[in-house]
Each structure stands twice: as structure tokens, then as C-alpha cells.
XYZ file of C-alpha atoms in Angstrom:
508
model
C 4.059 -51.457 -60.053
C 6.871 -52.797 -62.216
C 10.377 -51.868 -61.074
C 12.638 -49.702 -63.184
C 14.019 -51.791 -66.022
C 17.716 -52.536 -66.381
C 17.931 -50.561 -69.628
C 16.102 -47.516 -68.212
C 18.411 -47.401 -65.192
C 21.485 -47.761 -67.416
C 20.377 -44.910 -69.677
C 19.522 -42.733 -66.676
C 22.944 -43.254 -65.080
C 24.708 -42.544 -68.371
C 22.636 -39.372 -68.799
C 23.712 -38.130 -65.376
C 27.332 -39.067 -66.041
C 27.557 -37.325 -69.406
C 25.639 -34.205 -68.352
C 27.519 -33.760 -65.081
C 30.917 -34.310 -66.716
C 30.217 -31.788 -69.456
C 28.522 -29.295 -67.135
C 31.349 -29.219 -64.601
C 34.063 -29.084 -67.277
C 32.425 -26.360 -69.350
C 31.341 -24.460 -66.234
C 34.952 -24.275 -65.073
C 36.069 -23.232 -68.531
C 33.468 -20.450 -68.584
C 34.600 -19.231 -65.174
C 38.235 -19.179 -66.313
C 37.429 -16.813 -69.166
C 35.344 -14.546 -66.952
C 31.836 -15.789 -67.801
C 29.180 -16.983 -65.345
C 29.549 -20.727 -64.840
C 25.910 -21.232 -65.813
C 26.870 -20.401 -69.411
C 29.102 -23.467 -69.590
C 26.581 -25.639 -67.771
C 23.832 -24.687 -70.217
C 26.211 -25.288 -73.108
C 26.660 -28.859 -71.877
C 22.995 -29.524 -72.549
C 23.131 -27.700 -75.874
C 25.980 -29.936 -77.061
C 24.089 -33.188 -76.475
C 20.681 -31.744 -77.319
C 18.961 -31.168 -80.655
C 21.264 -28.262 -81.551
C 24.405 -30.386 -82.039
C 24.367 -34.095 -81.165
C 20.740 -34.450 -82.244
C 21.706 -33.080 -85.659
C 25.156 -34.661 -86.094
C 24.377 -38.106 -84.641
C 20.617 -38.516 -84.265
C 20.780 -42.258 -83.527
C 23.229 -41.768 -80.647
C 21.220 -38.823 -79.338
C 18.040 -40.868 -79.540
C 19.613 -43.681 -77.515
C 21.170 -41.442 -74.852
C 18.216 -39.070 -74.615
C 15.127 -41.032 -75.635
C 11.933 -39.083 -76.050
C 9.843 -41.477 -73.958
C 8.204 -39.418 -71.174
C 8.980 -41.970 -68.451
C 12.706 -41.840 -69.213
C 12.889 -38.053 -69.394
C 10.863 -37.708 -66.203
C 13.691 -39.389 -64.279
C 16.105 -36.670 -65.386
C 13.497 -33.971 -64.814
C 12.961 -35.193 -61.243
C 16.661 -34.792 -60.430
C 16.607 -31.355 -62.016
C 13.570 -30.303 -59.994
C 15.239 -31.392 -56.750
C 18.294 -29.389 -57.762
C 16.436 -26.181 -58.575
C 14.274 -26.373 -55.435
C 17.346 -26.687 -53.225
C 19.215 -24.040 -55.223
C 16.363 -21.549 -54.792
C 16.184 -22.492 -51.100
C 19.881 -21.682 -50.706
C 19.311 -18.403 -52.513
C 16.596 -17.581 -49.990
C 18.980 -18.477 -47.179
C 21.282 -15.755 -48.411
C 18.635 -13.046 -48.424
C 18.903 -10.365 -45.762
C 15.543 -8.750 -45.221
C 17.090 -6.429 -42.642
C 19.113 -4.748 -45.339
C 16.014 -4.460 -47.505
C 14.226 -2.727 -44.636
C 17.259 -0.559 -43.916
C 17.412 0.700 -47.480
C 13.794 -0.082 -48.160
C 12.508 3.170 -49.643
C 15.300 3.574 -52.186
C 15.423 -0.142 -53.033
C 11.634 -0.240 -53.418
C 11.587 2.686 -55.844
C 14.377 1.205 -57.940
C 12.869 -2.271 -57.848
C 9.318 -1.196 -58.690
C 10.436 0.933 -61.630
C 12.851 -1.785 -62.726
C 10.032 -4.335 -62.642
C 7.081 -2.446 -64.092
C 8.749 -1.230 -67.274
C 10.298 -4.537 -68.471
C 7.217 -6.516 -67.390
C 5.005 -4.118 -69.328
C 7.249 -4.312 -72.393
C 7.336 -8.102 -72.115
C 3.557 -8.368 -71.926
C 3.228 -6.065 -74.925
C 5.750 -8.108 -76.909
C 3.969 -11.317 -75.921
C 0.709 -10.011 -77.345
C 2.359 -9.096 -80.650
C 4.813 -11.928 -81.429
C 3.860 -14.324 -84.235
C 1.616 -17.265 -83.406
C 4.414 -19.675 -84.329
C 6.287 -18.675 -81.146
C 3.336 -19.463 -78.881
C 2.966 -23.066 -77.769
C 0.087 -24.978 -79.317
C -3.033 -24.621 -77.202
C -1.534 -21.932 -74.948
C -3.613 -18.897 -74.062
C -2.115 -15.771 -75.620
C -2.621 -13.592 -72.509
C -0.993 -16.191 -70.253
C 1.905 -16.455 -72.698
C 2.303 -12.663 -72.648
C 2.314 -12.601 -68.838
C 4.951 -15.345 -68.738
C 7.142 -13.356 -71.108
C 6.624 -10.246 -68.979
C 7.678 -12.041 -65.777
C 10.731 -13.509 -67.514
C 11.826 -10.061 -68.712
C 11.199 -8.390 -65.368
C 13.238 -10.575 -63.010
C 16.832 -10.041 -61.895
C 19.264 -12.700 -60.690
C 20.710 -12.175 -57.221
C 23.282 -14.994 -57.625
C 24.705 -13.535 -60.835
C 24.678 -9.940 -59.609
C 26.259 -10.858 -56.280
C 28.987 -12.996 -57.876
C 29.841 -10.166 -60.272
C 29.956 -7.637 -57.430
C 32.108 -9.992 -55.380
C 34.561 -10.583 -58.227
C 34.749 -6.846 -58.966
C 35.100 -5.993 -55.255
C 32.036 -3.771 -55.242
C 30.005 -5.375 -52.444
C 31.079 -2.659 -50.011
C 29.968 0.151 -52.322
C 26.591 1.824 -51.831
C 25.658 0.965 -55.401
C 26.540 -2.678 -54.809
C 24.357 -2.886 -51.727
C 21.471 -1.168 -53.518
C 21.766 -3.588 -56.444
C 21.370 -6.564 -54.128
C 18.626 -4.954 -52.034
C 16.648 -4.134 -55.182
C 17.287 -7.589 -56.636
C 15.960 -9.112 -53.400
C 12.675 -7.275 -53.867
C 12.664 -8.240 -57.557
C 13.102 -11.907 -56.718
C 10.419 -11.960 -54.039
C 7.911 -10.271 -56.348
C 9.074 -12.332 -59.318
C 8.530 -15.700 -57.621
C 5.092 -14.550 -56.486
C 4.151 -13.395 -59.989
C 5.470 -16.647 -61.450
C 3.253 -18.641 -59.098
C 0.197 -16.602 -60.044
C 0.854 -16.863 -63.786
C 1.641 -20.585 -63.506
C -1.659 -21.150 -61.746
C -3.407 -19.229 -64.515
C -1.751 -21.500 -67.067
C -3.237 -24.582 -65.411
C -6.645 -23.293 -64.304
C -7.413 -20.658 -66.931
C -7.830 -16.909 -66.790
C -11.309 -16.628 -65.346
C -11.758 -14.098 -62.565
C -12.304 -16.654 -59.808
C -9.352 -18.728 -60.946
C -7.078 -15.691 -60.965
C -8.206 -14.680 -57.483
C -7.240 -18.066 -56.020
C -3.478 -17.909 -56.749
C -3.350 -14.276 -55.609
C -5.048 -15.172 -52.329
C -2.807 -18.225 -52.017
C 0.333 -16.110 -52.321
C -1.000 -13.749 -49.642
C -1.796 -16.765 -47.447
C 1.768 -18.087 -47.877
C 3.180 -14.711 -46.826
C 0.854 -14.536 -43.799
C 1.759 -18.103 -42.773
C 5.457 -17.321 -43.087
C 5.140 -14.234 -40.893
C 2.998 -15.859 -38.209
C 4.047 -19.510 -38.030
C 7.038 -19.749 -40.345
C 9.435 -17.913 -38.065
C 8.886 -20.096 -34.966
C 9.004 -23.212 -37.153
C 12.320 -22.050 -38.620
C 13.728 -21.451 -35.138
C 12.577 -24.931 -34.154
C 14.237 -26.435 -37.238
C 17.506 -24.642 -36.453
C 17.411 -25.943 -32.884
C 16.495 -29.530 -33.826
C 19.109 -29.688 -36.569
C 21.912 -28.335 -34.414
C 22.351 -25.424 -36.827
C 22.656 -22.790 -34.110
C 25.967 -21.103 -33.414
C 27.933 -22.713 -30.652
C 29.356 -20.563 -27.838
C 33.008 -19.676 -28.258
C 35.538 -18.054 -26.040
C 34.218 -14.699 -27.141
C 31.426 -12.972 -25.306
C 27.992 -13.185 -26.774
C 27.054 -9.782 -25.495
C 25.975 -7.700 -28.484
C 27.008 -4.451 -26.872
C 30.509 -5.689 -26.152
C 30.909 -6.898 -29.714
C 29.613 -3.635 -31.099
C 32.010 -1.665 -28.920
C 34.924 -3.824 -29.973
C 33.900 -3.719 -33.652
C 32.680 -0.205 -34.407
C 31.224 0.058 -37.902
C 29.005 2.303 -39.867
C 25.411 1.802 -38.695
C 24.228 1.912 -42.286
C 26.178 -1.241 -42.984
C 24.463 -3.194 -40.288
C 27.652 -5.059 -39.483
C 28.726 -5.643 -35.930
C 25.367 -7.034 -34.910
C 25.303 -10.453 -33.241
C 24.436 -11.943 -36.596
C 27.021 -10.295 -38.775
C 30.035 -10.096 -36.515
C 30.395 -13.782 -35.834
C 31.799 -16.577 -37.914
C 28.381 -17.800 -38.958
C 26.568 -14.657 -40.006
C 23.287 -14.264 -41.708
C 23.296 -13.095 -45.263
C 23.384 -9.418 -45.999
C 23.472 -7.371 -49.157
C 20.454 -9.001 -50.581
C 21.470 -12.540 -50.044
C 24.759 -12.792 -48.356
C 26.958 -11.163 -45.861
C 29.116 -8.752 -47.766
C 32.365 -10.435 -48.464
C 34.287 -7.391 -49.439
C 37.812 -7.254 -50.722
C 40.240 -9.397 -48.844
C 43.562 -8.097 -47.633
C 46.184 -8.088 -50.369
C 48.299 -10.673 -48.573
C 45.420 -13.080 -48.231
C 43.727 -15.301 -50.766
C 41.132 -13.818 -53.044
C 37.638 -15.144 -52.370
C 35.642 -16.915 -54.998
C 32.118 -18.221 -54.906
C 30.005 -21.043 -56.192
C 26.601 -21.013 -57.733
C 24.538 -20.522 -54.668
C 27.598 -19.507 -53.047
C 29.590 -19.452 -49.949
C 32.883 -17.664 -49.990
C 35.882 -19.844 -50.608
C 39.531 -18.903 -50.383
C 42.495 -19.984 -52.402
C 43.061 -22.803 -49.976
C 39.560 -24.200 -50.343
C 36.272 -23.657 -48.591
C 36.214 -22.654 -44.972
C 35.657 -25.522 -42.559
C 31.997 -26.317 -42.617
C 31.400 -28.088 -39.314
C 28.162 -29.394 -40.787
C 26.249 -32.368 -39.494
C 23.983 -34.865 -41.267
C 21.101 -33.949 -38.967
C 21.430 -30.257 -39.724
C 21.524 -30.785 -43.485
C 18.586 -33.188 -43.308
C 16.478 -30.766 -41.279
C 17.229 -27.885 -43.653
C 16.344 -29.994 -46.702
C 13.193 -31.239 -44.959
C 12.146 -27.677 -44.157
C 12.691 -26.549 -47.766
C 10.938 -29.593 -49.260
C 7.963 -29.251 -46.908
C 7.515 -25.598 -47.812
C 7.865 -26.411 -51.522
C 5.248 -29.152 -51.199
C 2.940 -26.762 -49.359
C 2.972 -24.102 -52.064
C 2.696 -26.757 -54.772
C -0.371 -28.166 -53.020
C -1.895 -24.686 -53.321
C -1.255 -24.916 -57.099
C 1.559 -22.406 -56.796
C 5.134 -23.051 -57.888
C 7.154 -25.263 -55.544
C 10.109 -22.904 -55.888
C 8.104 -20.146 -54.177
C 7.853 -22.286 -51.047
C 11.551 -23.142 -51.259
C 12.438 -19.461 -51.543
C 10.300 -18.503 -48.546
C 11.704 -21.402 -46.512
C 15.245 -20.265 -47.266
C 14.443 -16.715 -46.167
C 12.914 -17.989 -42.917
C 15.905 -20.178 -42.102
C 18.390 -17.478 -43.038
C 16.549 -14.902 -40.924
C 16.806 -16.990 -37.771
C 19.169 -14.995 -35.513
C 21.027 -18.008 -34.145
C 21.736 -19.932 -37.352
C 25.321 -20.710 -38.301
C 25.315 -20.936 -42.093
C 28.679 -22.690 -42.140
C 26.889 -25.791 -40.894
C 25.055 -25.964 -44.215
C 28.274 -25.958 -46.227
C 27.950 -29.721 -47.025
C 24.496 -29.068 -48.495
C 25.805 -26.204 -50.594
C 28.636 -28.330 -51.932
C 26.249 -31.042 -53.129
C 23.743 -28.598 -54.615
C 26.301 -26.343 -56.299
C 28.675 -29.106 -57.320
C 26.211 -31.767 -58.505
C 22.501 -30.959 -58.561
C 22.599 -27.418 -59.973
C 24.903 -28.313 -62.906
C 22.624 -31.236 -63.768
C 19.600 -28.920 -63.687
C 21.209 -26.345 -65.967
C 22.530 -29.000 -68.335
C 19.056 -30.555 -68.541
C 17.686 -27.060 -69.204
C 20.201 -26.727 -72.023
C 18.862 -29.946 -73.560
C 15.685 -28.074 -74.425
C 17.497 -25.259 -76.234
C 17.203 -25.677 -79.980
C 19.547 -23.200 -81.641
C 18.470 -24.439 -85.056
C 15.218 -22.541 -84.473
C 17.183 -19.297 -84.792
C 17.829 -20.155 -88.435
C 14.243 -19.079 -89.093
C 14.136 -15.348 -89.751
C 10.924 -14.951 -87.777
C 12.431 -16.466 -84.637
C 15.734 -14.604 -85.002
C 14.006 -11.236 -85.397
C 11.734 -11.941 -82.439
C 14.799 -12.892 -80.374
C 16.582 -9.630 -81.192
C 13.471 -7.600 -80.350
C 12.877 -9.409 -77.050
C 16.545 -9.009 -76.071
C 16.488 -5.294 -76.879
C 13.263 -4.740 -74.934
C 14.579 -6.701 -71.945
C 17.790 -4.664 -71.780
C 16.099 -1.312 -72.374
C 13.285 -2.032 -69.913
C 15.549 -2.990 -67.037
C 18.091 -0.221 -67.644
C 15.469 2.488 -68.130
C 13.321 1.328 -65.210
C 16.208 1.114 -62.763
C 17.587 4.440 -64.023
C 14.238 6.188 -63.473
C 13.878 4.714 -59.981
C 17.433 5.719 -59.086
C 17.036 9.268 -60.348
C 13.773 9.655 -58.441
C 15.767 8.595 -55.375
C 18.232 11.439 -56.152
C 21.124 9.221 -57.171
C 23.619 10.415 -59.744
C 23.667 9.603 -63.445
C 26.504 7.079 -63.272
C 25.136 5.482 -60.111
C 21.788 5.039 -61.857
C 23.455 3.441 -64.881
C 25.418 1.120 -62.579
C 22.202 0.013 -60.909
C 20.685 -0.697 -64.306
C 23.715 -2.760 -65.296
C 23.645 -4.815 -62.092
C 19.903 -5.487 -62.216
C 20.019 -6.321 -65.924
C 21.655 -9.712 -65.240
C 18.918 -12.365 -65.422
C 20.903 -15.586 -65.080
C 19.391 -18.536 -63.270
C 16.140 -16.786 -62.345
C 15.038 -16.204 -65.933
C 16.121 -19.716 -66.886
C 13.916 -21.157 -64.132
C 10.992 -19.010 -65.305
C 11.531 -20.154 -68.895
C 11.745 -23.788 -67.819
C 8.505 -23.449 -65.906
C 6.765 -21.971 -68.934
C 8.038 -24.774 -71.160
C 7.005 -27.436 -68.652
C 3.491 -26.007 -68.398
C 3.110 -25.862 -72.167
C 2.935 -22.060 -72.324
C 6.236 -21.461 -74.144
C 7.260 -23.099 -77.383
C 10.755 -24.512 -77.775
C 11.688 -21.541 -79.966
C 10.507 -18.985 -77.394
C 12.185 -20.933 -74.597
C 15.451 -20.757 -76.548
C 15.050 -16.995 -77.010
C 14.418 -16.379 -73.293
C 17.384 -18.512 -72.194
C 19.634 -16.658 -74.632
C 18.407 -13.367 -73.141
C 19.421 -14.666 -69.703
C 22.886 -15.584 -70.967
C 23.525 -12.383 -72.928
C 22.395 -10.069 -70.108
C 24.599 -11.938 -67.628
C 27.644 -11.711 -69.915
C 27.221 -8.006 -70.669
C 26.889 -6.913 -67.033
C 30.574 -6.952 -65.907
C 32.044 -4.707 -68.643
C 29.214 -2.169 -68.371
C 29.378 -2.142 -64.576
C 33.147 -1.739 -64.699
C 32.841 1.250 -67.049
C 30.122 3.033 -65.072
C 31.616 2.469 -61.618
C 34.841 4.143 -62.722
C 32.835 7.365 -62.802
C 31.411 6.897 -59.280
C 33.744 8.261 -56.629
C 34.212 6.151 -53.516
C 32.992 7.880 -50.366
C 34.621 7.911 -46.938
C 31.750 5.787 -45.641
C 32.460 3.149 -48.291
C 36.176 3.179 -47.457
C 35.397 2.486 -43.806
C 33.033 -0.287 -44.803
C 35.708 -1.761 -47.060
C 38.186 -1.904 -44.185
C 35.599 -3.524 -41.938
C 34.578 -6.122 -44.484
C 38.182 -6.990 -45.324
C 38.549 -8.549 -41.884
C 35.440 -10.682 -42.105
C 35.024 -14.178 -43.495
C 31.423 -14.999 -44.351
C 29.039 -16.305 -46.981
C 28.451 -14.582 -50.250
C 26.107 -15.476 -53.087
C 27.645 -16.903 -56.114
C 27.549 -16.918 -59.764
C 24.882 -18.688 -61.690
């Protein structure tokens, strides 16, 4: 096999340099004006893609981003590594205990908030013009992909918004993240099934295989995944180290009385290296006024004004965590499911290990959030062609899909919340929080484009839906939560969380 040529390596390095520089710069700019950082990172790809540079300076764009598959595959490979690790970190921040604790209410909200937008998306996919369907793609598979894209919610975006708005301690905030956790788990499973259908067809036997494979992955995770995760934590030195404080759970609980509904004060949540809660991270509620205000990164661990908390990570620990995530991703990919499903499950298994100290994975988070994730989103932005919106057919379809996505998620979550006997404004707040699609919908869209199910025009529409729904969430949530009175239970939880320093999911 011939080695990589000098020119190919030069172009590849320049691609990474330009995309990372633009993604980080525009991501910071987006964050400064109150937008999710992913908006700026996607814009980086748009600027050097066909929408701007490809139109203004086609020769330069053709040299920097040649269309040869071998050259683009190098960039795609880096992006795939980034998204697999990003999804793995998202899984690390899941807290299945909170889902079980609020399971009935979260399940009702999540199911209603999934079924309605998925159904509307499938219906829209069956009716959109043929020009928006990729050449050779099966119409039913295309419709299912659109349904999955419209049904998902983004835990990272929702959690970052709740963190910034100091709503993580509120009951609505916890229900948003618990419901989004269920949405994500179901969404990744549906994506794997639909992706398998796109590659094997829609015959009955071929559909049964991915469904059975997903069930097999879940069974393996429950039976063997947990002991393997505990082994990985032990081998990688990721377990919490004894401190001067007692490790007796009862003593800690007595010294740290909290509301039992919050789940705090357990061995996992009362120490410096807690497991995630609130659907992906330990609630990092409002900090004391005299202290620094926490911020979060894309897959996010809480940082303070003075920088990130000391990580105490080790190369062995990071390597073992990455190995565990990659192995799980390879396993699900070998079953013809999406690799990101395995990464997500692996993250949940690691994060659910009682002894893990998540601070030891801070170096991994810094690399993923600071380098790999921006490159992935910028490369995703390269495939956005805004010039397609100049066609009336595409623009109208985009407006319809956006309207259906917003209505479906709001109405579904509202119905589920009202069935659970929540108030009108609480139900609207849940709809606003779950409406943010962010990174999850972008990953789904990228998968559909990669598999040849989505056309470039439809990919652009779906990514724009992800951006618009993420931008519109904060003002709507701010308006609705003003009408929801804070309870005494939430005030106690706020005081408890103000004294804790832990991980929180961040804003992509």
C-alpha cells in the first residue's frame, strides 16, 4: 500500500488548521452572544463550504477541500472519532437512577414527545417532493430517517441552557433532562434500526435483524457490560481515592441531609467525583453569589471563572475509557448498527459504575470538546449548502419541516405533562426544553447523508431545524418559567446544590 502523499498530508493538515481555527473562534463568538457554541462551529464549515467560499472562490475551495473521496475520508475519519467520543461522554453524563426515580412521569412525557414528532416526520417524509430525496434512496427509509431526526432531543443543549439559566434544581429542569435521557436512548436505537434498513433494505427479515441486534446490545450491557465497566474503571485507575472523609454512606447522609427526591447525598453524588444526575450530569445548580459562575463545554464538565477544576487524570485512565468506548462502538458497528449506539451505551455503563471519579476523565473531555468536536461540527457544516434554499421548493419544505418539528415536540411533551397532572406553564416549559435538537439531530442528519438516504438539500434543512430549535429554547423557557412558582422543595435543593462542585453537561 502506497503511503500518504506529501500533497495529501499537506492539504489534510491545512484543512484541520482552518476548520479548527474558525470553529473555535466562531464558537466562542456564538457563546458570547448567548447562542449554543455549535452554531458557530457549524458556521465555520458553512463559510468554507459550497455556501460561501465554494461560490466566491471556487478554485481556492477546490484546492483546500478537494472532492476526491480519499482526501475527504481523512477528514471524515477525524470527525467520526470526534462524534463517537462526544456521544460516549454524553453517555457518561447520563444518570439512569434519576430516570428510574422519576420514571413514570419522564416516560409519559418522553413517549408522547417522541411519537407525535416522529409520526409527523414520517408523514412529511412520504409527502415531500422527490427532489429532496437522495437518488436511489427508498422513500419509506427516507421518511423514517426524517421522523427520527424530528423526534430526538439534545441533552447537551438542554442541560447547558438549564445550567446557564440556573434551572437545574427545579423540578421542571430535572424532568426535562430525565425525559431527554429516554429520548436519546430510544433515538439512538431507532437510528441504528433505520440505518440498518438503509443498507440492507426494508424486507421483513432484514428489519428484524437490527431490532434483535439492538435488544441483544441491551441484554449484553445489562449482563456483561456492568462488570466489564467496573473492571475498566479499576484497571484505568478511575476509581475515587480514599480521602480524609469517611466513606460510610450513612455518615455522609447524616451530615448532608437532602431531599430524597433529589438523590443527592448518596456515596456517588456527595463526593468530589460524582456520577451524573439530571439526565446526564450531576446537577450543578446556582453557585453562591460570591463565587464564580459555572460554565460548561460541549460535552461538559463544570468550569469556574478560574478555569476547570483540577482533573487529576492519568494517561492510563483516559486510554482505558477510550478503549472501552471504541470497543463498544466497534461491536455495534459489527452488528450493522450505528457505532454511536455502542459509544452511548459504553458511556452509560462507565458513568453508572459506583466508584468512578469523573474528574479523572477531564483530560479526555478537554481534547474532545476543545479539538475533536469542533472539527466534527465544522466538517458537518461543510455539507450545508445554503444556496439550495434559493429554490422555492426547498425553502417551502424547510419551513414546513421546521413548523412540524416544533409543533410535534411542544404538543407531544405538553400532552404527556398534562396527563402526568403538571400545570399548563410547566408543560410548556417541558416542551421548550425538549424542543432543542442540537448535536443529536445533526448527528442523525450526518448519518443519513453518509448512507445516501438524505440529499444535500434535505440535510441542510434538518441541520437548520437543529440550529433554530436550539436558539429559540432559552427565550421561551425564560418566559414560561417565570409563571412557575418555586416550591420549598426546590429551594432546599438549590441550597444543597450551591455547595457542590460536580460535572454538568454542556452546550452543543
